[in-house]
Every structure is written in C-alpha cells, then in structure tokens.
C-alpha cells in the first residue's frame, strides 16, 4: 500500500485529466454516469489522503483501516462507519472482482468528505439508472456497492477514462453536535437570533417520577401525540438518547439536573426519530413538589433555545471577535500534555502559580473511592510521597473530607488534617475535589508556608480550575488504567507460559525474579520453605543493577526472614530498610573516624555500602507463596529510597505470586517424583555386570519418557556356580508401581531360584506361579532366560528358554543371522506351563543379541523395524566387539524414526572372542 497526506487549501484535482468525456459501455442513452451530481463541488479542499492497494484479498481490510484512520484523524467520527462500509464494497469490486490495483482518495472539504475509488478495468459495466432491476438484489455480489452508495451517500457517481473507472461518493457532516450541554445567563433582546415563520416550542412537564404530566399543542403538532396519549408515560419511552462514549449521563439523570441543554431525539407516532434541541429547567410548585419543564424545538431551530457558552471574566479581554477560548487550554496551556503524568504535573504547577503558593499536589481516587493516591506534586518531596495513599475521610471535622472544598488557615491548629503535608513546613492550604458527573475522582490542593494565606475566594478560584480539568484528567486516567490492565493481562499470560514451560526448581526461582525486576520492582528476593518445621531460606536475589546483588544478599542475611503468614496480599516489611539505614550510618561513621577504628581502606568500601543501603531503603513488601493450602515461600519486592508501590503494581504482583507459587510447588513435586523414580529404577537393574572369562558382555538400557518412569524393561547377568552364569532380559506389561513390583519380583526371584540348582524351565515355572500369586497387581511378563558356560575350546554353551520374548539372534562369523531359540508361552497368564530349554553353542567370533520389544517395534509412520530389520542391521556387525554391536544396534534404532522412543529399550549382546594363535 502506498499512502500520502497533502494538507492545503486547494490542491489540484487528483483524477486523470482528459478532454474525452466519461464513457459508459452499452448505455441506451447519452448519460455518462449513474447518479452523477451536476452541482459544482466545493472548491475548497483542506486536506487529502491517498493510498494504493494491491489486488489481493487482504487489501480490503487495509483499505478500511486507511479510511477509518484518515477520517478519525480529521475529526469526522460521525461519518466514519458509512465511509468504511462504502469503501469496503468498492475496493472489493476493484481488487477481488476486477483483479486490479485500487486507488483510494479521501478529500476533506468544508461541507464533508469525498472519497474516490478507482480501478484499472474500465471495460466493466455498471447497472443503468433506467433499469431499476439491474441494480440486483442486496444479496447479490454485483451492483451491491452502488446500491449502498445510493442509500448512504449524499452524492455519488461513476466516471470513466480510457485507463480507469472511478466511483466516488460524498458524505456530508451533520450540522449539529450531539449531546452538547451548556448553561449561561439570559441574553439581551438585540442579541437574540432572528427567526421567520411559525416556530413551534413544545412544552413538556415531567413530574418527580419521570412521567409526563403536561403536553402542549406544539408538542402534539411536532410529534403527533395527543396529550391524553402520553400523559402518565415516562419520557424515556419516547426519548432517543444519544450515548456518548465516556459519559454515563442519561435522560433520567438529565431530568434531575437544575438546568440542562442539549440534543436528543423524540420518536413520533410513526416511530421516526425527530431530532430536537431541549432546554430543561428544574422547578418546584407551591407545595414544594419538584418537576422538570422541558422546552423542545426542532434541532435545526436550536437558536431559539440555545444559550452561548459562558466565558469567565478572567479569560475575557482582547479581541472579542476572535475564536472562543477553550477553558481547559486556558488553564493547562496549549498544547496539553498527551500523557497522564505530564498532565497532572502541569496541573499542579499551574495551580501553584495561580494562587501564588509554595507547593501544590494532586491525588487521584482509587476505584472504590475510599483512598486517594498521590500522583503529582511540586514544592514537596515528591519522590518520598509518590503513590502514597491517604483515606478520603482523613482528618477531623467537615474540612477533613476530600469531597468538598476545604480551607485551612493554619495546619498547626489542626494536626493531621492534611496527612500529605505532615513534616513539610506548610501552614495554610486549600483543597478542592475533582468530580466527574458527581463522582469523586481526585483532589487538588495548594499550600503555603505562611498561615492565613487562603480564604473562600481562593477556594472558589481553585474549584473553578479543577472543574475545567477534571474530565480531561479522568479520561487520561482511565486511558492509563486501560493500558495498564491490558499490559497486566499480557504480562500474566507471558508469565504463565514461561512458568509452565519448566519443571526445574532453580529455573523457576530465576524466572520469578526476572519477571518482577524491573517490571514490578527494583529488586526482588525469594525465600523458600522446605517444610513447616524449617525456617524460610533465602534462595534467590536479583537487582536491576547486578553489582548490588551480593551486597543485598549480605544485608538480607543479617535480617530475620519474614514470617510465613498465609494471608493473601502484600504486607509492608520494614526490617530490610532499618538494617540498611543502620549499615549506612555505620559506614559513614567509620569513614569519618568516629568508630574508634582505622579509617584507611574503609572509605573505599563506603560507596557500595551506601548504594546497597539506598537500594534497600525504600518500601519493601512481602507476598506469600501459597500452593495447595501451604506456604512454600515468600516473594519480597523492594523499591529504592523514597519510593512507594502503586496499588495496581501490588495487585499484579499478587496475581504473579499465585502463579509462581503453583509453578514452584509443581517443580518441587516433579523433582521429588523424578528422584524417587530414578532411585527405584536403579534398584530394579543390576548395579554392575560381572566379568565373564571367555565371553564379552555389554548392555545398553534406555528408559522412555521424561523422568524415566519406573517399570518396563529389565536385564540381569549373575554368577550361579562352577563357572556358570545366568542371564535374563524381560519386559513387564505396562509401567508404574505395579509393573515395577513385578519387575523387582522377577529379577530377584531369578537369582534365588537359579542358585538353588533348578533348571531353566523350572526357574520360569516357579516365577510364573509367584507372578500369579500377586493377584490384581500381576502383570504379563515376557522373559528370555538362559545359563551360559564358557568351554575350554574357546566356545560357550548356552541353554535358553524364550517365554513370549523376542527371539535371540545369533550372528556367525560369515555374517549369517538366525534365531537362537523357539518361542514359548509368556509368564503371568496360565498356571501350568510346559517349558523347555534349548542349547546353543557360540563359536569364537559368534554374537548372541537379545533385545526387548521396544527395539523391534520402533515405528516411523506405518513402518516398523521388526525382526527382519533388526536382523539386517545385525548382519553388518561381523567382527565387532559386544559393545560395538550393542552401540550400532541402538544407533540404527534411533535413526529409524525422527520421534523420541515411546517404549523402554534394552539390548544385551554376548560375544565369544576369536582365538588368536601367535
């Protein structure tokens, strides 16, 4: 998109110049465009904005945003919606249906806005005015944009050139401001505007309940209702009240005001809204019963009722014919600061200068209006008082309330009347409320060091100034609050994602601190509690200046940790600040030689000590870390000297502490679970393999899943007697505690039974009975068990029983691979098993490979490694040692699929080394 904004009085016409008249194809008459306005356009164009959009679908949304931003920037919010709808349809025709670039031109004139949309497909036809049906149904794609132009635009048309087709429309600005309120004195007769013709003024009287009690003939003529039709009905049933963003006043509230003027609408008998201008006056009859008299005229006849804005005497003077002065700009100055802090600071400075005071301050109310928070000051130690809070009703007597103006001639006579000024030397002060629609939003005050400086006259002047800026301050405050809430929500979402992304305790502690510093606090300390019987332990400290971290740790180590109170919310912790001040004083005394010791080499350390003391000398708050109804730690946040926390920051920190506490406790539980799981897993595997003379043995074991959950596969190799060794590799169905119980039972039972001199089938039959005795905790078990005896000729004799397990594979020296056993029933299913053992002789250079099904069932999509794939890999292992064979098999299994293994894997390789004759 290409855009340009060209301010000016009368720019050249942006449309292509051509002496050829506009042309329309297939037109039955000589008309060149449909609905082309023959009236001359306004010759004064005050600004223009142009943009070009590519022929892609997303350009429609971009064009809508361009027009919306342009018109809002020009202050034409009243016609934005219509302009956006029309532009959207016309740009859609260009970039979607015509498939060409779209040129959008916005022209601002004194009468309104003209928008032109041009495409580069002039051959496209448009419906003719003579054939109404050619406009099509509103549900059709073709012609709908022109239908909307006819319905919404004041003027519109279509123009052709040899290279472009241009559709334009003009939207006129409304002639009346909506919801305007003004009050003022009566005007002399000679200043009243002239009116010709019959002016009808509807007089409507509304009683205390808001219902109509009187309705004159002009009201009947204007709206069509007879008096008996509306008497006793609420005026709200007829009024179409304008809802202006940022205001809460409605028709019911306006009727209760002593005086009100403004615009709204009245629905007549046909349901049509008649725009009216109204003047309300609240009166009471002889009995004291209040009612409201409403004078209504047609909105375009508002001059009959409208009164001019009142300009304060202090702002009069100069050329009366010049433009009217905005009271807000008169007080604040122009341009006004565009941020809340700048606006508040400018306000206190102007208030101090206006009353010739020594200091001034401004406080804003909290959401519940029970406290006021210091947001700006001048002539006071603002850093020390910033964001400090005082109750609204602080101080004795009526002057202690912030809800009304107050004048204190001498604060020494009323100690504590204005808590903010305690200890500042100020004697006299005037404070006034900031109110928006009767609601307290803040307080503005000016103080002086001399007593008796202010009276009611200064209070009225300051109140008049406060009324000027109250709405602007509240609007800026709400804008800041909305931005803060949006930022808080984004911050908490990001914090939750980060905390949920780790189960490591130390990393969780680091994340907690890094998220709070410097976003929420200048420094942070995290205390953790192992259990209820132990004291809180200082686990992590962070400061925005890394050079101060060690000093803060040292000072905090001298302070007893905060009490682990489970009460939610932040509480002030004064101990760090007190210790910091004592350490700073002690360092200063040593540097001056007042401590009795040597001063050399002490002064050099004074700087860091004072810096650390300053870092801890401000406000410090503690938030409990509560998870699963137990305090597991404390989050400590601190500000440097003379700074306080805002309530919004503390509420955000409280939300963060709840999330951080749960993340920290989850990390602790995960660490404990992982440690237990790994310890139990180690107990289910042999601590080390024995050395077997004449046979190389190597094992690779990989547990699947994060945390190495117990259960699953196991292996063992152990001596039996007389040079014989038992070996086993098995796989228990499932994982978890029950599977681990069967795993432990199988491994230890094999050792005990084998050393009793039982044969392989007898060992497995008794193990099968033991597994079945476990009842509901029993699990299926596939097991390869064998006994190995090295022979004097260098070979090895193996007797094996394969109970439902993947068959062992024998690799000969010539590279052939064959199964070394036959399949038999698995264990843990049937009580009576008939098992037999098979004898296998491994010649020098032969390898016996035993694996669990996690190896053979390795998958990549629909493909599985399988027994054949494993045999193919094993054929490439001729001449390798047992360890190299196991490593090659594992590497092939891992490369077979891109995903991490989903099952435990165990590989047991046994090789008889070749005999070398010297």
PDB file of C-alpha atoms in Angstrom, residues 432-527:
ATOM      1  CA  UNK A 432     -10.840  21.151  46.223  1.00  0.00           C
ATOM      2  CA  UNK A 433     -12.339  17.957  44.799  1.00  0.00           C
ATOM      3  CA  UNK A 434     -12.130  16.783  41.219  1.00  0.00           C
ATOM      4  CA  UNK A 435     -15.548  15.477  40.257  1.00  0.00           C
ATOM      5  CA  UNK A 436     -16.974  13.994  37.066  1.00  0.00           C
ATOM      6  CA  UNK A 437     -20.762  13.766  36.967  1.00  0.00           C
ATOM      7  CA  UNK A 438     -20.935  13.967  40.737  1.00  0.00           C
ATOM      8  CA  UNK A 439     -18.398  11.184  41.300  1.00  0.00           C
ATOM      9  CA  UNK A 440     -15.189  11.927  43.221  1.00  0.00           C
ATOM     10  CA  UNK A 441     -12.155  11.334  41.010  1.00  0.00           C
ATOM     11  CA  UNK A 442      -9.410  13.221  42.848  1.00  0.00           C
ATOM     12  CA  UNK A 443      -8.318  16.184  44.912  1.00  0.00           C
ATOM     13  CA  UNK A 444      -6.255  19.268  44.056  1.00  0.00           C
ATOM     14  CA  UNK A 445      -4.507  21.313  46.715  1.00  0.00           C
ATOM     15  CA  UNK A 446      -2.247  24.365  47.026  1.00  0.00           C
ATOM     16  CA  UNK A 447      -0.260  25.095  50.204  1.00  0.00           C
ATOM     17  CA  UNK A 448       1.888  27.916  51.556  1.00  0.00           C
ATOM     18  CA  UNK A 449       4.436  28.166  54.343  1.00  0.00           C
ATOM     19  CA  UNK A 450       2.759  31.241  55.859  1.00  0.00           C
ATOM     20  CA  UNK A 451      -0.517  30.900  57.799  1.00  0.00           C
ATOM     21  CA  UNK A 452      -3.740  32.613  56.738  1.00  0.00           C
ATOM     22  CA  UNK A 453      -2.845  32.831  53.057  1.00  0.00           C
ATOM     23  CA  UNK A 454      -6.087  31.419  51.680  1.00  0.00           C
ATOM     24  CA  UNK A 455      -9.806  32.112  52.044  1.00  0.00           C
ATOM     25  CA  UNK A 456     -13.046  31.031  50.409  1.00  0.00           C
ATOM     26  CA  UNK A 457     -12.309  33.294  47.433  1.00  0.00           C
ATOM     27  CA  UNK A 458      -9.157  31.285  46.582  1.00  0.00           C
ATOM     28  CA  UNK A 459     -11.118  28.065  47.112  1.00  0.00           C
ATOM     29  CA  UNK A 460     -13.691  29.171  44.526  1.00  0.00           C
ATOM     30  CA  UNK A 461     -10.952  30.068  42.034  1.00  0.00           C
ATOM     31  CA  UNK A 462      -9.213  26.740  42.524  1.00  0.00           C
ATOM     32  CA  UNK A 463     -12.519  24.857  42.302  1.00  0.00           C
ATOM     33  CA  UNK A 464     -13.302  26.606  39.024  1.00  0.00           C
ATOM     34  CA  UNK A 465      -9.917  25.482  37.688  1.00  0.00           C
ATOM     35  CA  UNK A 466     -10.475  21.946  38.984  1.00  0.00           C
ATOM     36  CA  UNK A 467     -13.810  21.779  37.198  1.00  0.00           C
ATOM     37  CA  UNK A 468     -12.044  22.722  33.966  1.00  0.00           C
ATOM     38  CA  UNK A 469      -9.566  19.876  34.075  1.00  0.00           C
ATOM     39  CA  UNK A 470     -11.487  17.138  35.951  1.00  0.00           C
ATOM     40  CA  UNK A 471     -12.911  15.445  32.866  1.00  0.00           C
ATOM     41  CA  UNK A 472      -9.597  15.552  30.998  1.00  0.00           C
ATOM     42  CA  UNK A 473      -7.756  14.095  33.991  1.00  0.00           C
ATOM     43  CA  UNK A 474     -10.328  11.330  34.432  1.00  0.00           C
ATOM     44  CA  UNK A 475     -10.208  10.497  30.738  1.00  0.00           C
ATOM     45  CA  UNK A 476      -6.427  10.306  30.810  1.00  0.00           C
ATOM     46  CA  UNK A 477      -6.524   8.233  33.997  1.00  0.00           C
ATOM     47  CA  UNK A 478      -8.971   5.752  32.513  1.00  0.00           C
ATOM     48  CA  UNK A 479      -6.824   5.518  29.410  1.00  0.00           C
ATOM     49  CA  UNK A 480      -3.751   4.821  31.506  1.00  0.00           C
ATOM     50  CA  UNK A 481      -5.674   2.279  33.587  1.00  0.00           C
ATOM     51  CA  UNK A 482      -6.872   0.507  30.451  1.00  0.00           C
ATOM     52  CA  UNK A 483      -3.341   0.370  29.062  1.00  0.00           C
ATOM     53  CA  UNK A 484      -2.071  -0.896  32.398  1.00  0.00           C
ATOM     54  CA  UNK A 485      -4.733  -3.597  32.546  1.00  0.00           C
ATOM     55  CA  UNK A 486      -4.017  -4.701  29.011  1.00  0.00           C
ATOM     56  CA  UNK A 487      -0.320  -4.743  29.794  1.00  0.00           C
ATOM     57  CA  UNK A 488      -1.006  -6.644  33.022  1.00  0.00           C
ATOM     58  CA  UNK A 489      -3.032  -9.256  31.180  1.00  0.00           C
ATOM     59  CA  UNK A 490      -0.309  -9.671  28.579  1.00  0.00           C
ATOM     60  CA  UNK A 491       2.308  -9.824  31.341  1.00  0.00           C
ATOM     61  CA  UNK A 492       0.421 -12.531  33.258  1.00  0.00           C
ATOM     62  CA  UNK A 493      -0.173 -14.582  30.114  1.00  0.00           C
ATOM     63  CA  UNK A 494       3.516 -14.454  29.247  1.00  0.00           C
ATOM     64  CA  UNK A 495       4.486 -15.213  32.849  1.00  0.00           C
ATOM     65  CA  UNK A 496       2.154 -18.213  32.936  1.00  0.00           C
ATOM     66  CA  UNK A 497       3.638 -19.556  29.709  1.00  0.00           C
ATOM     67  CA  UNK A 498       7.187 -19.160  30.998  1.00  0.00           C
ATOM     68  CA  UNK A 499       6.439 -20.727  34.368  1.00  0.00           C
ATOM     69  CA  UNK A 500       4.558 -23.603  32.772  1.00  0.00           C
ATOM     70  CA  UNK A 501       7.479 -24.266  30.437  1.00  0.00           C
ATOM     71  CA  UNK A 502       9.841 -25.561  33.120  1.00  0.00           C
ATOM     72  CA  UNK A 503       9.741 -28.077  35.943  1.00  0.00           C
ATOM     73  CA  UNK A 504      13.186 -27.253  37.231  1.00  0.00           C
ATOM     74  CA  UNK A 505      13.116 -25.648  40.682  1.00  0.00           C
ATOM     75  CA  UNK A 506      16.162 -23.399  40.235  1.00  0.00           C
ATOM     76  CA  UNK A 507      14.974 -22.189  36.842  1.00  0.00           C
ATOM     77  CA  UNK A 508      11.528 -21.447  38.280  1.00  0.00           C
ATOM     78  CA  UNK A 509      13.105 -19.315  41.025  1.00  0.00           C
ATOM     79  CA  UNK A 510      15.152 -17.418  38.451  1.00  0.00           C
ATOM     80  CA  UNK A 511      12.086 -16.811  36.273  1.00  0.00           C
ATOM     81  CA  UNK A 512      10.106 -15.480  39.233  1.00  0.00           C
ATOM     82  CA  UNK A 513      12.770 -12.905  39.976  1.00  0.00           C
ATOM     83  CA  UNK A 514      13.436 -11.943  36.358  1.00  0.00           C
ATOM     84  CA  UNK A 515       9.736 -11.330  35.706  1.00  0.00           C
ATOM     85  CA  UNK A 516       9.437  -8.932  38.638  1.00  0.00           C
ATOM     86  CA  UNK A 517      12.668  -6.965  38.105  1.00  0.00           C
ATOM     87  CA  UNK A 518      12.495  -4.304  36.777  1.00  0.00           C
ATOM     88  CA  UNK A 519       8.851  -4.565  35.614  1.00  0.00           C
ATOM     89  CA  UNK A 520       7.321  -4.546  39.102  1.00  0.00           C
ATOM     90  CA  UNK A 521      10.152  -3.719  41.481  1.00  0.00           C
ATOM     91  CA  UNK A 522      13.759  -2.555  41.651  1.00  0.00           C
ATOM     92  CA  UNK A 523      14.932  -5.656  43.486  1.00  0.00           C
ATOM     93  CA  UNK A 524      13.479  -8.998  44.437  1.00  0.00           C
ATOM     94  CA  UNK A 525      14.276 -11.760  46.937  1.00  0.00           C
ATOM     95  CA  UNK A 526      12.664 -15.192  47.047  1.00  0.00           C
ATOM     96  CA  UNK A 527      12.504 -17.166  50.295  1.00  0.00           C
TER      97      UNK A 527
END
